[in-house]
CSV table of C-alpha atoms and ligand atoms in Angstrom, one decimal:
chain,number,residue,atom,x,y,z
A,1,UNK,CA,6.5,-20.2,43.3
A,2,UNK,CA,8.6,-17.8,45.5
A,3,UNK,CA,6.6,-16.0,48.4
A,4,UNK,CA,7.3,-12.2,46.7
A,5,UNK,CA,4.8,-13.8,43.7
A,6,UNK,CA,2.2,-13.5,46.4
A,7,UNK,CA,-0.3,-10.5,45.6
A,8,UNK,CA,-1.8,-8.2,48.5
A,9,UNK,CA,-5.2,-11.1,48.4
A,10,UNK,CA,-3.2,-14.0,47.8
A,11,UNK,CA,-0.6,-13.3,50.7
A,12,UNK,CA,-3.7,-12.2,53.1
A,13,UNK,CA,-5.8,-15.7,52.1
A,14,UNK,CA,-2.3,-17.6,52.9
A,15,UNK,CA,-1.7,-16.2,56.2
A,16,UNK,CA,-5.6,-16.8,57.0
A,17,UNK,CA,-5.2,-20.1,56.3
A,18,UNK,CA,-1.9,-20.8,58.0
A,19,UNK,CA,-0.1,-21.9,55.5
A,20,UNK,CA,2.8,-18.8,55.2
A,21,UNK,CA,3.7,-16.6,58.5
A,22,UNK,CA,4.2,-12.8,58.3
A,23,UNK,CA,7.4,-13.5,59.6
A,24,UNK,CA,8.9,-16.2,56.2
A,25,UNK,CA,7.2,-13.5,54.0
A,26,UNK,CA,9.1,-10.3,55.5
A,27,UNK,CA,12.4,-12.6,55.2
A,28,UNK,CA,11.6,-13.3,51.7
A,29,UNK,CA,11.1,-9.5,50.8
A,30,UNK,CA,14.1,-8.8,52.9
A,31,UNK,CA,16.0,-11.4,51.2
A,32,UNK,CA,14.5,-10.0,47.5
A,33,UNK,CA,15.8,-6.8,48.1
A,34,UNK,CA,19.4,-7.4,49.6
A,35,UNK,CA,19.9,-9.1,46.3
A,36,UNK,CA,18.2,-6.6,43.6
A,37,UNK,CA,18.5,-3.3,45.7
A,38,UNK,CA,21.8,-2.2,43.4
A,39,UNK,CA,20.3,-2.8,40.6
A,40,UNK,CA,17.3,-0.8,40.9
A,41,UNK,CA,18.6,1.8,43.7
A,42,UNK,CA,14.5,2.0,44.9
A,43,UNK,CA,15.0,1.1,48.9
A,44,UNK,CA,16.8,4.8,50.3
A,45,UNK,CA,16.2,3.1,54.2
A,46,UNK,CA,15.6,-1.0,54.4
A,47,UNK,CA,14.3,-1.3,58.0
A,48,UNK,CA,15.0,-5.0,58.4
A,49,UNK,CA,14.9,-5.0,62.3
A,50,UNK,CA,12.0,-2.9,62.6
A,51,UNK,CA,10.5,-5.2,60.2
A,52,UNK,CA,10.8,-8.5,61.4
A,53,UNK,CA,9.6,-7.4,65.0
A,54,UNK,CA,6.6,-6.1,63.4
A,55,UNK,CA,5.8,-9.5,61.1
A,56,UNK,CA,6.7,-11.8,64.4
A,57,UNK,CA,3.8,-9.2,66.4
A,58,UNK,CA,1.8,-9.5,63.7
A,59,UNK,CA,2.2,-13.5,63.3
A,60,UNK,CA,0.9,-13.4,67.3
A,61,UNK,CA,-2.2,-11.3,66.3
A,62,UNK,CA,-2.8,-13.9,63.5
A,63,UNK,CA,-2.9,-16.6,65.9
A,64,UNK,CA,-5.0,-15.0,68.5
A,65,UNK,CA,-7.6,-14.7,66.1
A,66,UNK,CA,-7.4,-10.9,66.0
A,67,UNK,CA,-6.2,-10.0,62.1
A,68,UNK,CA,-6.7,-6.9,60.5
A,69,UNK,CA,-7.1,-6.9,56.6
A,70,UNK,CA,-3.4,-6.2,56.1
A,71,UNK,CA,-2.2,-7.7,59.4
A,72,UNK,CA,1.5,-9.0,58.5
A,73,UNK,CA,1.7,-7.2,54.9
A,74,UNK,CA,4.9,-6.5,54.2
A,75,UNK,CA,4.5,-3.4,52.6
A,76,UNK,CA,6.7,0.2,52.1
A,77,UNK,CA,6.6,3.8,51.7
A,78,UNK,CA,7.9,6.6,49.9
A,79,UNK,CA,10.5,8.3,51.6
A,80,UNK,CA,7.9,11.5,52.1
A,81,UNK,CA,5.9,9.6,54.9
A,82,UNK,CA,7.0,10.6,58.5
A,83,UNK,CA,7.7,7.4,60.2
A,84,UNK,CA,8.6,7.1,64.1
A,85,UNK,CA,12.3,6.2,64.6
A,86,UNK,CA,13.1,6.1,61.2
A,87,UNK,CA,15.5,7.9,58.6
A,88,UNK,CA,13.0,10.6,55.9
A,89,UNK,CA,14.5,12.5,54.0
A,90,UNK,CA,12.0,13.1,51.3
A,91,UNK,CA,14.8,12.3,48.8
A,92,UNK,CA,16.7,15.5,49.6
A,93,UNK,CA,20.6,15.8,51.4
A,94,UNK,CA,18.7,18.9,53.4
A,95,UNK,CA,17.1,15.9,55.5
A,96,UNK,CA,19.7,13.7,55.0
A,97,UNK,CA,20.0,13.2,58.4
A,98,UNK,CA,16.4,13.2,59.7
A,99,UNK,CA,15.0,11.0,62.1
A,100,UNK,CA,10.8,11.2,62.2
A,101,UNK,CA,9.6,11.9,65.9
A,102,UNK,CA,6.0,10.4,65.1
A,103,UNK,CA,4.3,8.8,61.8
A,104,UNK,CA,2.2,10.3,59.7
A,105,UNK,CA,-1.4,9.3,60.0
A,106,UNK,CA,-1.6,6.7,56.6
A,107,UNK,CA,1.7,4.5,58.6
A,108,UNK,CA,0.2,4.7,61.6
A,109,UNK,CA,-3.3,3.3,59.9
A,110,UNK,CA,-1.1,1.1,58.7
A,111,UNK,CA,0.8,-0.1,61.6
A,112,UNK,CA,-2.6,-0.1,64.0
A,113,UNK,CA,-3.4,-2.9,61.5
A,114,UNK,CA,-0.6,-4.9,62.4
A,115,UNK,CA,1.4,-4.3,58.4
A,116,UNK,CA,4.8,-4.9,58.1
A,117,UNK,CA,7.3,-1.7,57.3
A,118,UNK,CA,10.0,-2.7,54.7
A,119,UNK,CA,11.7,0.6,54.4
A,120,UNK,CA,11.4,4.1,52.6
A,121,UNK,CA,11.5,4.3,48.9
A,122,UNK,CA,13.8,6.3,46.8
A,123,UNK,CA,12.0,9.6,45.0
A,124,UNK,CA,12.5,13.0,43.1
A,125,UNK,CA,13.5,15.2,46.1
A,126,UNK,CA,10.5,16.9,48.0
A,127,UNK,CA,8.6,14.7,44.9
A,128,UNK,CA,9.5,17.7,42.4
A,129,UNK,CA,9.9,15.5,39.4
A,130,UNK,CA,8.6,13.0,36.7
A,131,UNK,CA,12.1,10.6,36.6
A,132,UNK,CA,13.2,10.5,39.6
A,133,UNK,CA,16.4,12.4,38.9
A,134,UNK,CA,16.1,14.6,41.0
A,135,UNK,CA,16.3,12.4,43.9
A,136,UNK,CA,19.8,13.4,45.8
A,137,UNK,CA,20.3,9.2,46.2
A,138,UNK,CA,20.6,8.6,42.9
A,139,UNK,CA,18.0,7.6,40.4
A,140,UNK,CA,15.6,4.7,40.6
A,141,UNK,CA,15.9,2.6,37.9
A,142,UNK,CA,12.8,0.7,35.4
A,143,UNK,CA,12.7,-2.4,36.8
A,144,UNK,CA,11.4,-3.2,32.9
A,145,UNK,CA,15.0,-1.5,31.1
A,146,UNK,CA,17.2,-0.4,34.2
A,147,UNK,CA,18.4,2.4,31.4
A,148,UNK,CA,14.9,3.7,31.6
A,149,UNK,CA,13.5,6.1,34.6
A,150,UNK,CA,10.7,3.9,37.0
A,151,UNK,CA,8.9,7.8,36.4
A,152,UNK,CA,8.2,10.3,39.3
A,153,UNK,CA,8.4,11.6,41.7
A,154,UNK,CA,7.1,8.4,43.2
A,155,UNK,CA,9.4,6.3,41.2
A,156,UNK,CA,10.7,3.8,43.9
A,157,UNK,CA,7.0,3.3,45.4
A,158,UNK,CA,6.2,1.9,41.3
A,159,UNK,CA,9.9,0.4,40.6
A,160,UNK,CA,9.5,-1.1,43.7
A,161,UNK,CA,6.4,-3.4,43.3
A,162,UNK,CA,6.9,-3.8,39.5
A,163,UNK,CA,10.3,-5.6,40.8
A,164,UNK,CA,8.5,-7.5,43.9
A,165,UNK,CA,10.8,-6.1,46.6
A,166,UNK,CA,7.2,-5.4,48.6
A,167,UNK,CA,3.4,-6.2,48.5
A,168,UNK,CA,2.1,-2.8,48.2
A,169,UNK,CA,3.4,0.3,48.5
A,170,UNK,CA,2.1,4.4,49.3
A,171,UNK,CA,3.3,7.3,46.8
A,172,UNK,CA,1.6,10.6,46.8
A,173,UNK,CA,0.5,12.1,44.1
A,174,UNK,CA,0.8,16.5,43.4
A,175,UNK,CA,0.8,16.1,39.8
A,176,UNK,CA,0.5,12.5,38.6
A,177,UNK,CA,3.2,11.4,40.9
A,178,UNK,CA,1.4,7.8,41.5
A,179,UNK,CA,-0.2,7.7,38.4
A,180,UNK,CA,2.9,8.3,36.1
A,181,UNK,CA,5.8,5.9,37.8
A,182,UNK,CA,2.8,3.0,37.9
A,183,UNK,CA,2.2,3.3,33.9
A,184,UNK,CA,6.0,3.4,33.6
A,185,UNK,CA,6.2,0.6,35.9
A,186,UNK,CA,3.4,-1.6,34.5
A,187,UNK,CA,1.8,-2.0,38.2
A,188,UNK,CA,-1.6,-0.6,39.3
A,189,UNK,CA,-1.7,3.6,41.0
A,190,UNK,CA,-4.8,5.3,42.5
A,191,UNK,CA,-4.9,9.0,43.4
A,192,UNK,CA,-7.7,9.8,45.8
A,193,UNK,CA,-9.8,12.8,45.8
A,194,UNK,CA,-8.1,15.6,47.6
A,195,UNK,CA,-8.9,14.8,51.3
A,196,UNK,CA,-9.7,11.8,51.1
A,197,UNK,CA,-6.5,9.9,52.3
A,198,UNK,CA,-5.0,12.1,56.0
A,199,UNK,CA,-2.1,14.6,54.8
A,200,UNK,CA,-0.9,14.9,58.1
A,201,UNK,CA,2.7,13.6,58.6
A,202,UNK,CA,4.0,13.9,54.7
A,203,UNK,CA,6.3,16.3,54.1
A,204,UNK,CA,4.4,19.2,52.1
A,205,UNK,CA,5.4,19.8,48.4
A,206,UNK,CA,2.0,21.8,47.5
A,207,UNK,CA,-0.2,21.4,50.4
A,208,UNK,CA,-3.7,22.5,48.2
A,209,UNK,CA,-2.2,19.4,45.6
A,210,UNK,CA,-1.0,16.8,47.7
A,211,UNK,CA,-2.7,13.4,47.9
A,212,UNK,CA,-1.7,10.0,49.5
A,213,UNK,CA,-2.2,7.0,47.8
A,214,UNK,CA,-1.5,3.1,47.1
A,215,UNK,CA,0.6,1.5,44.5
A,216,UNK,CA,-0.1,-2.6,43.9
A,217,UNK,CA,0.0,-4.8,41.6
A,218,UNK,CA,-3.7,-5.5,41.0
A,219,UNK,CA,-6.7,-3.2,41.2
A,220,UNK,CA,-8.2,-5.5,44.5
A,221,UNK,CA,-4.9,-4.7,46.0
A,222,UNK,CA,-5.0,-1.3,45.2
A,223,UNK,CA,-8.8,-1.2,46.4
A,224,UNK,CA,-7.2,-2.9,49.9
A,225,UNK,CA,-4.9,-0.3,50.8
A,226,UNK,CA,-6.5,2.3,49.5
A,227,UNK,CA,-9.3,0.9,52.6
A,228,UNK,CA,-6.8,0.8,54.8
A,229,UNK,CA,-5.0,4.3,54.9
A,230,UNK,CA,-9.0,6.5,53.9
A,231,UNK,CA,-10.7,8.2,55.6
A,232,UNK,CA,-10.9,11.4,57.9
A,233,UNK,CA,-8.7,12.9,60.3
A,234,UNK,CA,-8.8,15.6,62.9
A,235,UNK,CA,-5.3,16.1,63.0
A,236,UNK,CA,-5.7,17.6,58.7
A,237,UNK,CA,-8.2,19.9,58.1
A,238,UNK,CA,-8.1,19.5,54.6
A,239,UNK,CA,-9.6,15.7,55.3
A,240,UNK,CA,-13.3,15.5,54.9
A,241,UNK,CA,-15.4,14.2,57.7
A,242,UNK,CA,-17.5,11.6,54.9
A,243,UNK,CA,-17.6,7.5,55.2
A,244,UNK,CA,-14.9,5.6,53.4
A,245,UNK,CA,-17.1,3.3,51.2
A,246,UNK,CA,-16.4,-0.4,51.1
A,247,UNK,CA,-14.2,-0.7,47.8
A,248,UNK,CA,-14.3,-4.2,47.6
A,249,UNK,CA,-17.9,-5.0,47.6
A,250,UNK,CA,-19.0,-3.5,44.6
A,251,UNK,CA,-15.7,-4.1,43.1
A,252,UNK,CA,-17.0,-7.0,40.7
A,253,UNK,CA,-20.2,-4.7,39.9
A,254,UNK,CA,-19.0,-4.1,36.4
A,255,UNK,CA,-19.2,-1.4,33.8
A,256,UNK,CA,-22.3,-2.5,31.7
A,257,UNK,CA,-24.2,1.2,31.0
A,258,UNK,CA,-21.6,2.9,32.6
A,259,UNK,CA,-20.9,6.6,30.6
A,260,UNK,CA,-17.2,7.0,29.9
A,261,UNK,CA,-16.2,10.1,28.5
A,262,UNK,CA,-12.7,10.7,26.0
A,263,UNK,CA,-11.9,14.0,26.5
A,264,UNK,CA,-10.7,15.1,22.7
A,265,UNK,CA,-8.0,17.4,24.1
A,266,UNK,CA,-6.2,14.5,25.4
A,267,UNK,CA,-5.2,12.4,22.5
A,268,UNK,CA,-3.4,14.8,20.1
A,269,UNK,CA,-0.9,15.2,17.9
A,270,UNK,CA,2.5,14.2,20.2
A,271,UNK,CA,1.0,11.3,21.5
A,272,UNK,CA,3.5,8.3,21.3
A,273,UNK,CA,1.6,6.0,19.0
A,274,UNK,CA,2.2,2.8,20.8
A,275,UNK,CA,0.5,4.6,23.8
A,276,UNK,CA,-2.6,5.7,21.6
A,277,UNK,CA,-2.7,2.5,20.5
A,278,UNK,CA,-2.8,0.5,23.5
A,279,UNK,CA,-5.7,2.7,25.0
A,280,UNK,CA,-7.5,2.8,22.2
A,281,UNK,CA,-7.7,-1.1,22.3
A,282,UNK,CA,-8.5,-0.4,26.0
A,283,UNK,CA,-11.3,1.2,25.0
A,284,UNK,CA,-12.9,-0.9,22.8
A,285,UNK,CA,-12.1,-3.4,26.0
A,286,UNK,CA,-15.3,-1.2,27.9
A,287,UNK,CA,-17.1,-0.8,24.8
A,288,UNK,CA,-17.4,-5.0,24.5
A,289,UNK,CA,-18.1,-4.7,28.3
A,290,UNK,CA,-21.3,-2.6,27.6
A,291,UNK,CA,-19.8,0.7,28.4
A,292,UNK,CA,-21.1,3.9,26.7
A,293,UNK,CA,-18.3,5.4,25.3
A,294,UNK,CA,-19.2,9.4,24.8
A,295,UNK,CA,-16.9,11.9,23.3
A,296,UNK,CA,-16.4,15.0,26.1
A,297,UNK,CA,-14.4,18.4,26.3
A,298,UNK,CA,-12.0,19.9,28.8
A,299,UNK,CA,-11.5,22.9,26.9
A,300,UNK,CA,-9.2,24.5,29.4
A,301,UNK,CA,-6.5,21.4,29.6
A,302,UNK,CA,-4.1,23.8,27.6
A,303,UNK,CA,-3.8,25.4,30.6
A,304,UNK,CA,-3.4,23.2,32.9
A,305,UNK,CA,0.5,22.6,33.0
A,306,UNK,CA,1.1,26.5,33.1
A,307,UNK,CA,-1.4,26.7,36.0
A,308,UNK,CA,0.2,24.0,37.8
A,309,UNK,CA,3.7,25.2,37.7
A,310,UNK,CA,2.3,28.5,39.2
A,311,UNK,CA,0.5,27.1,42.5
A,312,UNK,CA,2.3,24.3,42.9
A,313,UNK,CA,6.0,26.3,42.6
A,314,UNK,CA,4.4,29.4,44.8
A,315,UNK,CA,3.4,26.7,47.5
A,316,UNK,CA,6.7,25.1,47.4
A,317,UNK,CA,8.4,28.6,48.1
A,318,UNK,CA,6.2,28.8,50.9
A,319,UNK,CA,6.4,25.4,52.7
A,320,UNK,CA,10.2,25.0,51.9
A,321,UNK,CA,10.8,28.3,53.7
A,322,UNK,CA,11.2,26.1,56.8
A,323,UNK,CA,14.3,24.4,55.9
A,324,UNK,CA,16.7,26.9,57.1
A,325,UNK,CA,19.3,25.1,59.6
A,326,UNK,CA,17.7,26.4,62.5
A,327,UNK,CA,14.1,24.2,63.1
A,328,UNK,CA,14.4,22.1,60.3
A,329,UNK,CA,16.8,20.9,57.9
A,330,UNK,CA,20.6,20.4,58.2
A,331,UNK,CA,22.9,23.3,59.3
A,332,UNK,CA,25.8,24.6,57.5
A,333,UNK,CA,27.6,27.0,60.2
A,334,UNK,CA,30.7,28.6,59.0
A,335,UNK,CA,30.4,31.4,61.2
A,336,UNK,CA,29.7,34.0,60.1
A,337,UNK,CA,26.2,35.3,61.1
A,338,UNK,CA,22.8,34.2,61.2
A,339,UNK,CA,21.8,35.2,57.3
A,340,UNK,CA,25.0,33.7,55.6
A,341,UNK,CA,24.0,30.2,58.1
A,342,UNK,CA,20.7,29.8,56.4
A,343,UNK,CA,22.1,30.7,52.8
A,344,UNK,CA,24.4,28.2,53.4
A,345,UNK,CA,22.3,25.6,54.7
A,346,UNK,CA,20.0,26.0,52.2
A,347,UNK,CA,22.5,26.3,49.1
A,348,UNK,CA,24.4,22.7,50.1
A,349,UNK,CA,20.7,21.4,50.9
A,350,UNK,CA,18.8,21.7,48.0
A,351,UNK,CA,19.1,20.0,44.7
A,352,UNK,CA,19.0,22.2,41.6
A,353,UNK,CA,15.4,21.7,40.9
A,354,UNK,CA,14.2,22.4,44.2
A,355,UNK,CA,15.9,25.9,43.5
A,356,UNK,CA,14.6,26.4,40.5
A,357,UNK,CA,10.9,25.8,41.9
A,358,UNK,CA,11.5,27.8,45.2
A,359,UNK,CA,12.4,30.9,42.8
A,360,UNK,CA,9.6,30.2,40.5
A,361,UNK,CA,7.3,30.4,43.2
A,362,UNK,CA,8.8,33.1,44.8
A,363,UNK,CA,8.7,35.4,41.9
A,364,UNK,CA,5.2,34.4,41.6
A,365,UNK,CA,4.1,35.3,45.0
A,366,UNK,CA,6.2,38.9,44.9
A,367,UNK,CA,4.0,42.0,45.2
A,368,UNK,CA,3.7,43.3,41.7
A,369,UNK,CA,3.6,40.0,39.9
A,370,UNK,CA,1.3,38.3,42.2
A,371,UNK,CA,-2.1,39.4,40.2
A,372,UNK,CA,-0.2,38.5,36.9
A,373,UNK,CA,0.8,35.2,38.1
A,374,UNK,CA,-0.7,33.4,41.3
A,375,UNK,CA,-3.7,35.0,41.3
A,376,UNK,CA,-4.5,34.6,37.1
A,377,UNK,CA,-3.1,30.6,37.8
A,378,UNK,CA,-6.3,29.9,40.8
A,379,UNK,CA,-9.0,31.5,38.2
A,380,UNK,CA,-7.9,29.5,35.4
A,381,UNK,CA,-7.8,26.6,38.3
A,382,UNK,CA,-11.3,27.4,38.8
A,383,UNK,CA,-12.0,27.0,34.8
A,384,UNK,CA,-10.4,23.4,35.0
A,385,UNK,CA,-12.3,22.3,37.8
A,386,UNK,CA,-15.4,23.5,36.2
A,387,UNK,CA,-14.4,21.5,33.1
A,388,UNK,CA,-14.3,18.4,35.0
A,389,UNK,CA,-17.8,19.1,36.7
A,390,UNK,CA,-19.3,20.3,33.5
A,391,UNK,CA,-18.0,16.6,32.2
A,392,UNK,CA,-19.2,14.5,35.0
A,393,UNK,CA,-22.8,15.9,33.9
A,394,UNK,CA,-22.3,13.9,31.0
A,395,UNK,CA,-20.4,10.7,31.6
A,396,UNK,CA,-19.7,8.7,35.0
A,397,UNK,CA,-16.2,8.7,33.9
A,398,UNK,CA,-13.3,9.7,31.8
A,399,UNK,CA,-10.5,7.4,30.2
A,400,UNK,CA,-7.2,9.2,28.7
A,401,UNK,CA,-3.5,7.8,28.5
A,402,UNK,CA,-1.2,8.5,31.6
A,403,UNK,CA,1.5,10.3,30.1
A,404,UNK,CA,2.8,11.1,26.2
A,405,UNK,CA,5.4,8.2,26.3
A,406,UNK,CA,6.0,5.3,27.7
A,407,UNK,CA,9.4,5.2,29.9
A,408,UNK,CA,12.1,7.4,28.7
A,409,UNK,CA,15.9,7.2,28.9
A,410,UNK,CA,17.6,8.2,31.8
A,411,UNK,CA,19.3,11.3,30.9
A,412,UNK,CA,17.1,11.8,28.7
A,413,UNK,CA,14.9,14.8,29.7
A,414,UNK,CA,16.8,16.1,33.0
A,415,UNK,CA,18.4,18.9,31.3
A,416,UNK,CA,15.4,20.4,29.7
A,417,UNK,CA,12.9,21.4,32.8
A,418,UNK,CA,10.3,22.3,30.0
A,419,UNK,CA,10.5,18.8,28.2
A,420,UNK,CA,10.4,17.0,31.5
A,421,UNK,CA,7.0,19.1,33.4
A,422,UNK,CA,5.0,18.4,29.6
A,423,UNK,CA,5.0,14.9,30.6
A,424,UNK,CA,2.1,15.1,33.5
A,425,UNK,CA,0.0,17.2,30.9
A,426,UNK,CA,-2.6,14.2,31.2
A,427,UNK,CA,-2.3,13.8,34.7
A,428,UNK,CA,-1.5,17.7,36.5
A,429,UNK,CA,-5.5,18.7,35.6
A,430,UNK,CA,-6.8,16.2,38.5
A,431,UNK,CA,-5.0,17.6,40.8
A,432,UNK,CA,-5.9,21.1,39.9
A,433,UNK,CA,-9.4,19.7,40.3
A,434,UNK,CA,-8.8,17.3,42.9
A,435,UNK,CA,-10.7,14.4,41.5
A,436,UNK,CA,-9.8,10.9,41.5
A,437,UNK,CA,-7.9,8.6,39.6
A,438,UNK,CA,-5.9,5.7,38.6
A,439,UNK,CA,-3.3,4.2,35.9
A,440,UNK,CA,-4.3,0.8,34.8
A,441,UNK,CA,-1.6,-1.1,32.9
A,442,UNK,CA,-2.9,-1.5,29.3
A,443,UNK,CA,-0.2,-3.0,26.8
A,444,UNK,CA,3.6,-3.1,26.2
A,445,UNK,CA,5.2,-1.7,23.5
A,446,UNK,CA,7.4,-3.1,21.3
A,447,UNK,CA,10.2,-2.7,23.5
A,448,UNK,CA,8.0,-4.0,26.7
A,449,UNK,CA,7.1,-1.0,28.2
A,450,UNK,CA,4.5,-1.0,29.9
A,451,UNK,CA,1.4,2.0,28.8
A,452,UNK,CA,-1.4,3.0,31.0
A,453,UNK,CA,-4.4,4.3,30.9
A,454,UNK,CA,-5.9,6.6,32.9
A,455,UNK,CA,-9.5,6.5,34.9
A,456,UNK,CA,-10.9,9.8,36.0
A,457,UNK,CA,-13.5,9.9,39.0
A,458,UNK,CA,-15.9,12.2,40.0
A,459,UNK,CA,-14.5,13.8,43.6
A,460,UNK,CA,-15.1,10.4,46.2
A,461,UNK,CA,-16.1,8.2,43.8
A,462,UNK,CA,-13.3,5.7,44.5
A,463,UNK,CA,-15.6,2.5,44.4
A,464,UNK,CA,-16.7,3.6,40.4
A,465,UNK,CA,-13.3,3.9,39.9
A,466,UNK,CA,-12.2,1.1,40.7
A,467,UNK,CA,-14.9,-0.7,39.4
A,468,UNK,CA,-14.5,-0.2,36.1
A,469,UNK,CA,-10.9,-0.9,36.4
A,470,UNK,CA,-11.4,-4.1,37.8
A,471,UNK,CA,-13.5,-5.2,35.0
A,472,UNK,CA,-11.1,-4.0,32.6
A,473,UNK,CA,-8.3,-6.3,34.4
A,474,UNK,CA,-10.2,-9.0,34.6
A,475,UNK,CA,-11.3,-8.9,30.6
A,476,UNK,CA,-8.0,-7.5,29.5
A,477,UNK,CA,-4.7,-9.3,28.9
A,478,UNK,CA,-2.5,-7.3,31.0
A,479,UNK,CA,-3.1,-8.3,34.5
A,480,UNK,CA,-0.5,-8.7,36.9
A,481,UNK,CA,2.3,-7.1,34.4
A,482,UNK,CA,5.5,-8.6,35.6
A,483,UNK,CA,9.3,-7.5,33.8
A,484,UNK,CA,11.6,-10.6,33.2
B,1,LIG,N1,6.4,15.8,38.0
B,1,LIG,C1,5.6,16.4,38.7
B,1,LIG,C2,6.3,17.6,39.3
B,1,LIG,O1,7.2,17.9,39.2
B,1,LIG,C3,4.1,16.4,39.6
B,1,LIG,C4,4.7,15.4,40.7
B,1,LIG,C5,4.1,15.3,42.0
B,1,LIG,O2,2.8,14.7,41.9
B,1,LIG,N2,4.7,15.3,43.3
B,1,LIG,O3,5.4,18.5,40.0
């Protein structure tokens, strides 16, 4: 057994017993990254010297009897989190030379606990994408089949966990960016309720939808990492001042008597048969564990993708206006004046998908079209949220597929944005509703590609979500899936 085989909980125990040091674990991960990163292209930046220094400090802290739950654990974060003194690109050329002057709150919390930061992970540019192919640094690859996408936009975060290049990672999820890659890479990913984790210092894509969350090998590891970053932050006015539950306390409580809803609109034609089979098997497992399975309806599901691509692009067009080559972003100046400089900086700095979205969003917000598009989308968003509220009057949780298909081939959808957008059909509605959800591995296809199921919880019911996921993980046959 190699050190990189230990999951978070196991490493935590070994560190506490003193049978392993954080420096040894960190070295093992750095070696593994060196040996495999050309293959997977998961890390944009590796923080070797910093990581070893953090590991040494962690070992001292552990021997002094002053360890926090994440002390000494080698983690990595999506390259959308500001990390003091370290390059933070958001997968974009326009931030290619940007070194953050400060830490995002989530990163600061990890550091306060003495976690080790191995580096920054590949992603679709500004988190716009479902395949990682929109990264300016080349796509991360799926460790189950390197000709396939790892999913996106937190593709690096999921592939890194699957490839054992970090114990666990942080990603962000605006329309599925944690859950869809977790599903495609056979790992566990959780999108918390909007406001549960601070977004301070996370480069903004669509501010009313973005949320930070963990990606890990097991449900318990996911719970541990969420515990480490969740909570109110005065620096983020949208974070919610509400106590953080103890996510591990009730993890083993089981699902007996829990009511799990199956939204009829999510089991549709076009769903890959192997995905459907795997999810149906999971439903049977839950039935066997004593949960009550109830059909429910989310009648406005059909409008979610259109609604999302208006709201998300509108917010993006506004958020990305700051990259003009003066205060933010790489400057391209050919001496022809200010306007020309703005234009060339943006033209050269942004990739095609980001430009497409800025144009879509600017259009949706422009006078004359605002009412027809943006305002209408906001009204539809309310209806979608009400759908979830109504469903949660009847059930404790919802269960659905995460994505309509397993990981697709690199290049397969990149020239067809609409097909790409549709791959998020089951994940997007939660972001519009603001509620929490997670992806849990529930099978492998004939081609040995992982399939995930999505569990959806009430707002701030992450503990229930994790408890249900844990019950399945322990009962199912898909614990700690790992590519050969
Ligand atoms: N794939 C979706 C998009 O491109 C979601 C991305 C995300 O959650 N960041 O917008």
